[in-house]
């Protein structure tokens, strides 16, 4: 029984509340920097991204901007979505690394399994959305 208790929490270290807040601050700061870096990349390649999305739509569908800043905001939204998608592995790792010392061995195995499964499901959902986008837009426009 004593051997099992030692195995439950493999990393017995204690931190003060300020130590936890410092580590959380560092992880959030790293995550924001990575997100902003990927958003910058997304802004720089937003034109090819927009063309790729428009190729998935049926013929005759065009983007309509009703405001002065519409094209700029569209590029910013594309950059934000691109940045979020590309930085999600890093963001999820930072969240997992912050919580990992508090997890038991069995909980740690489940967390790794669920994180991997979530990424597979995300990629499948994105592929399905891209392939089904034209069909759904076409059916909405035919009403």
PDB file of C-alpha atoms in Angstrom:
ATOM      1  CA  UNK A   1       0.000   0.000   0.000  1.00  0.00           C
ATOM      2  CA  UNK A   2       2.833   2.386   0.767  1.00  0.00           C
ATOM      3  CA  UNK A   3       4.383   1.785  -2.674  1.00  0.00           C
ATOM      4  CA  UNK A   4       1.121   2.700  -4.365  1.00  0.00           C
ATOM      5  CA  UNK A   5       0.881   6.009  -2.492  1.00  0.00           C
ATOM      6  CA  UNK A   6       4.387   6.973  -3.635  1.00  0.00           C
ATOM      7  CA  UNK A   7       3.469   6.169  -7.220  1.00  0.00           C
ATOM      8  CA  UNK A   8       0.305   8.304  -7.181  1.00  0.00           C
ATOM      9  CA  UNK A   9       2.110  11.659  -7.059  1.00  0.00           C
ATOM     10  CA  UNK A  10       5.494  11.175  -8.760  1.00  0.00           C
ATOM     11  CA  UNK A  11       6.611  14.797  -8.372  1.00  0.00           C
ATOM     12  CA  UNK A  12       6.242  15.759  -4.730  1.00  0.00           C
ATOM     13  CA  UNK A  13       7.135  19.434  -4.811  1.00  0.00           C
ATOM     14  CA  UNK A  14       5.259  22.190  -3.097  1.00  0.00           C
ATOM     15  CA  UNK A  15       5.046  25.771  -4.255  1.00  0.00           C
ATOM     16  CA  UNK A  16       3.681  28.844  -2.615  1.00  0.00           C
ATOM     17  CA  UNK A  17       0.767  30.736  -4.061  1.00  0.00           C
ATOM     18  CA  UNK A  18       3.133  33.344  -5.486  1.00  0.00           C
ATOM     19  CA  UNK A  19       5.226  30.598  -7.081  1.00  0.00           C
ATOM     20  CA  UNK A  20       2.108  29.232  -8.799  1.00  0.00           C
ATOM     21  CA  UNK A  21       1.128  32.705  -9.951  1.00  0.00           C
ATOM     22  CA  UNK A  22       4.625  33.339 -11.334  1.00  0.00           C
ATOM     23  CA  UNK A  23       4.554  30.089 -13.280  1.00  0.00           C
ATOM     24  CA  UNK A  24       1.050  30.829 -14.566  1.00  0.00           C
ATOM     25  CA  UNK A  25       2.183  34.314 -15.595  1.00  0.00           C
ATOM     26  CA  UNK A  26       5.158  32.891 -17.515  1.00  0.00           C
ATOM     27  CA  UNK A  27       3.020  30.311 -19.293  1.00  0.00           C
ATOM     28  CA  UNK A  28       0.333  32.842 -20.242  1.00  0.00           C
ATOM     29  CA  UNK A  29       2.986  35.286 -21.466  1.00  0.00           C
ATOM     30  CA  UNK A  30       4.627  32.603 -23.629  1.00  0.00           C
ATOM     31  CA  UNK A  31       1.238  31.596 -25.012  1.00  0.00           C
ATOM     32  CA  UNK A  32       0.291  35.162 -25.904  1.00  0.00           C
ATOM     33  CA  UNK A  33       3.653  35.721 -27.621  1.00  0.00           C
ATOM     34  CA  UNK A  34       3.266  32.549 -29.705  1.00  0.00           C
ATOM     35  CA  UNK A  35      -0.326  33.490 -30.567  1.00  0.00           C
ATOM     36  CA  UNK A  36       0.725  36.966 -31.692  1.00  0.00           C
ATOM     37  CA  UNK A  37       3.594  35.543 -33.755  1.00  0.00           C
ATOM     38  CA  UNK A  38       1.253  33.161 -35.569  1.00  0.00           C
ATOM     39  CA  UNK A  39      -1.277  35.960 -36.028  1.00  0.00           C
ATOM     40  CA  UNK A  40       1.411  38.028 -37.727  1.00  0.00           C
ATOM     41  CA  UNK A  41       2.192  35.113 -40.035  1.00  0.00           C
ATOM     42  CA  UNK A  42      -1.534  34.701 -40.676  1.00  0.00           C
ATOM     43  CA  UNK A  43      -1.869  38.388 -41.533  1.00  0.00           C
ATOM     44  CA  UNK A  44       1.015  38.148 -43.967  1.00  0.00           C
ATOM     45  CA  UNK A  45      -0.511  35.151 -45.754  1.00  0.00           C
ATOM     46  CA  UNK A  46      -4.159  36.198 -45.395  1.00  0.00           C
ATOM     47  CA  UNK A  47      -4.607  36.777 -49.130  1.00  0.00           C
ATOM     48  CA  UNK A  48      -3.723  33.175 -50.123  1.00  0.00           C
ATOM     49  CA  UNK A  49      -5.815  31.914 -47.193  1.00  0.00           C
ATOM     50  CA  UNK A  50      -8.791  33.929 -48.417  1.00  0.00           C
ATOM     51  CA  UNK A  51      -8.371  32.590 -51.953  1.00  0.00           C
ATOM     52  CA  UNK A  52      -8.226  29.035 -50.606  1.00  0.00           C
ATOM     53  CA  UNK A  53     -11.473  29.536 -48.678  1.00  0.00           C
ATOM     54  CA  UNK A  54     -13.173  31.129 -51.691  1.00  0.00           C
ATOM     55  CA  UNK A  55     -12.178  28.132 -53.862  1.00  0.00           C
ATOM     56  CA  UNK A  56     -14.246  25.895 -51.578  1.00  0.00           C
ATOM     57  CA  UNK A  57     -17.359  27.975 -52.202  1.00  0.00           C
ATOM     58  CA  UNK A  58     -19.619  27.509 -55.236  1.00  0.00           C
ATOM     59  CA  UNK A  59     -19.348  29.789 -58.272  1.00  0.00           C
ATOM     60  CA  UNK A  60     -21.066  33.137 -57.976  1.00  0.00           C
ATOM     61  CA  UNK A  61     -20.490  33.590 -54.235  1.00  0.00           C
ATOM     62  CA  UNK A  62     -18.592  36.782 -53.515  1.00  0.00           C
ATOM     63  CA  UNK A  63     -17.461  38.571 -50.411  1.00  0.00           C
ATOM     64  CA  UNK A  64     -19.416  41.713 -49.620  1.00  0.00           C
ATOM     65  CA  UNK A  65     -17.977  44.481 -47.477  1.00  0.00           C
ATOM     66  CA  UNK A  66     -20.442  47.044 -46.214  1.00  0.00           C
ATOM     67  CA  UNK A  67     -18.039  49.089 -44.111  1.00  0.00           C
ATOM     68  CA  UNK A  68     -14.906  51.045 -44.788  1.00  0.00           C
ATOM     69  CA  UNK A  69     -12.767  48.721 -42.695  1.00  0.00           C
ATOM     70  CA  UNK A  70     -14.428  45.506 -43.925  1.00  0.00           C
ATOM     71  CA  UNK A  71     -11.473  44.165 -45.938  1.00  0.00           C
ATOM     72  CA  UNK A  72      -9.009  44.960 -43.164  1.00  0.00           C
ATOM     73  CA  UNK A  73     -11.215  43.360 -40.495  1.00  0.00           C
ATOM     74  CA  UNK A  74     -11.632  40.285 -42.693  1.00  0.00           C
ATOM     75  CA  UNK A  75      -7.842  39.945 -42.910  1.00  0.00           C
ATOM     76  CA  UNK A  76      -7.562  40.416 -39.140  1.00  0.00           C
ATOM     77  CA  UNK A  77     -10.174  37.731 -38.480  1.00  0.00           C
ATOM     78  CA  UNK A  78      -8.403  35.338 -40.824  1.00  0.00           C
ATOM     79  CA  UNK A  79      -5.118  36.101 -39.048  1.00  0.00           C
ATOM     80  CA  UNK A  80      -6.744  35.507 -35.651  1.00  0.00           C
ATOM     81  CA  UNK A  81      -8.248  32.165 -36.692  1.00  0.00           C
ATOM     82  CA  UNK A  82      -4.994  31.088 -38.329  1.00  0.00           C
ATOM     83  CA  UNK A  83      -3.025  32.127 -35.248  1.00  0.00           C
ATOM     84  CA  UNK A  84      -5.380  30.292 -32.912  1.00  0.00           C
ATOM     85  CA  UNK A  85      -5.312  27.105 -34.965  1.00  0.00           C
ATOM     86  CA  UNK A  86      -1.554  27.076 -35.432  1.00  0.00           C
ATOM     87  CA  UNK A  87      -0.786  27.932 -31.798  1.00  0.00           C
ATOM     88  CA  UNK A  88      -3.303  25.514 -30.272  1.00  0.00           C
ATOM     89  CA  UNK A  89      -0.734  22.717 -29.821  1.00  0.00           C
ATOM     90  CA  UNK A  90       1.516  25.086 -27.898  1.00  0.00           C
ATOM     91  CA  UNK A  91      -1.389  26.552 -25.912  1.00  0.00           C
ATOM     92  CA  UNK A  92      -2.712  23.144 -24.921  1.00  0.00           C
ATOM     93  CA  UNK A  93       0.783  22.008 -23.939  1.00  0.00           C
ATOM     94  CA  UNK A  94       1.205  25.078 -21.723  1.00  0.00           C
ATOM     95  CA  UNK A  95      -2.111  24.379 -19.996  1.00  0.00           C
ATOM     96  CA  UNK A  96      -1.195  20.714 -19.563  1.00  0.00           C
ATOM     97  CA  UNK A  97       2.305  21.524 -18.267  1.00  0.00           C
ATOM     98  CA  UNK A  98       0.829  23.881 -15.677  1.00  0.00           C
ATOM     99  CA  UNK A  99      -1.634  21.261 -14.391  1.00  0.00           C
ATOM    100  CA  UNK A 100       0.624  18.198 -14.778  1.00  0.00           C
ATOM    101  CA  UNK A 101       2.361  18.372 -11.363  1.00  0.00           C
ATOM    102  CA  UNK A 102      -1.035  18.085  -9.649  1.00  0.00           C
ATOM    103  CA  UNK A 103      -2.100  14.994 -11.625  1.00  0.00           C
ATOM    104  CA  UNK A 104      -1.764  11.444 -10.423  1.00  0.00           C
ATOM    105  CA  UNK A 105      -0.095   8.895 -12.696  1.00  0.00           C
ATOM    106  CA  UNK A 106      -3.408   7.456 -13.894  1.00  0.00           C
ATOM    107  CA  UNK A 107      -4.881  10.923 -14.476  1.00  0.00           C
ATOM    108  CA  UNK A 108      -1.757  11.900 -16.396  1.00  0.00           C
ATOM    109  CA  UNK A 109      -2.184   8.952 -18.782  1.00  0.00           C
ATOM    110  CA  UNK A 110      -5.817   9.915 -19.423  1.00  0.00           C
ATOM    111  CA  UNK A 111      -4.887  13.558 -19.989  1.00  0.00           C
ATOM    112  CA  UNK A 112      -2.288  12.624 -22.620  1.00  0.00           C
ATOM    113  CA  UNK A 113      -4.792  10.296 -24.315  1.00  0.00           C
ATOM    114  CA  UNK A 114      -7.515  12.963 -24.411  1.00  0.00           C
ATOM    115  CA  UNK A 115      -5.153  15.665 -25.682  1.00  0.00           C
ATOM    116  CA  UNK A 116      -4.023  13.433 -28.555  1.00  0.00           C
ATOM    117  CA  UNK A 117      -7.587  12.429 -29.355  1.00  0.00           C
ATOM    118  CA  UNK A 118      -8.741  16.026 -29.331  1.00  0.00           C
ATOM    119  CA  UNK A 119      -6.147  16.915 -31.977  1.00  0.00           C
ATOM    120  CA  UNK A 120      -7.186  14.069 -34.233  1.00  0.00           C
ATOM    121  CA  UNK A 121     -10.834  15.117 -33.933  1.00  0.00           C
ATOM    122  CA  UNK A 122      -9.959  18.765 -34.616  1.00  0.00           C
ATOM    123  CA  UNK A 123      -8.150  17.896 -37.842  1.00  0.00           C
ATOM    124  CA  UNK A 124     -11.031  15.654 -38.946  1.00  0.00           C
ATOM    125  CA  UNK A 125     -13.543  18.421 -38.191  1.00  0.00           C
ATOM    126  CA  UNK A 126     -11.541  20.980 -40.158  1.00  0.00           C
ATOM    127  CA  UNK A 127     -11.232  18.671 -43.143  1.00  0.00           C
ATOM    128  CA  UNK A 128     -14.960  17.930 -43.067  1.00  0.00           C
ATOM    129  CA  UNK A 129     -15.832  21.620 -42.772  1.00  0.00           C
ATOM    130  CA  UNK A 130     -13.620  22.557 -45.700  1.00  0.00           C
ATOM    131  CA  UNK A 131     -15.062  19.850 -47.940  1.00  0.00           C
ATOM    132  CA  UNK A 132     -18.697  20.435 -46.900  1.00  0.00           C
ATOM    133  CA  UNK A 133     -18.548  24.255 -46.967  1.00  0.00           C
ATOM    134  CA  UNK A 134     -19.449  24.561 -50.638  1.00  0.00           C
ATOM    135  CA  UNK A 135     -22.407  22.204 -50.319  1.00  0.00           C
ATOM    136  CA  UNK A 136     -23.883  24.038 -47.335  1.00  0.00           C
ATOM    137  CA  UNK A 137     -23.443  27.482 -48.862  1.00  0.00           C
ATOM    138  CA  UNK A 138     -24.964  26.268 -52.117  1.00  0.00           C
ATOM    139  CA  UNK A 139     -27.988  24.806 -50.326  1.00  0.00           C
ATOM    140  CA  UNK A 140     -28.472  28.042 -48.354  1.00  0.00           C
ATOM    141  CA  UNK A 141     -28.297  30.173 -51.482  1.00  0.00           C
ATOM    142  CA  UNK A 142     -30.819  27.999 -53.347  1.00  0.00           C
ATOM    143  CA  UNK A 143     -33.628  28.708 -50.847  1.00  0.00           C
TER     144      UNK A 143
END
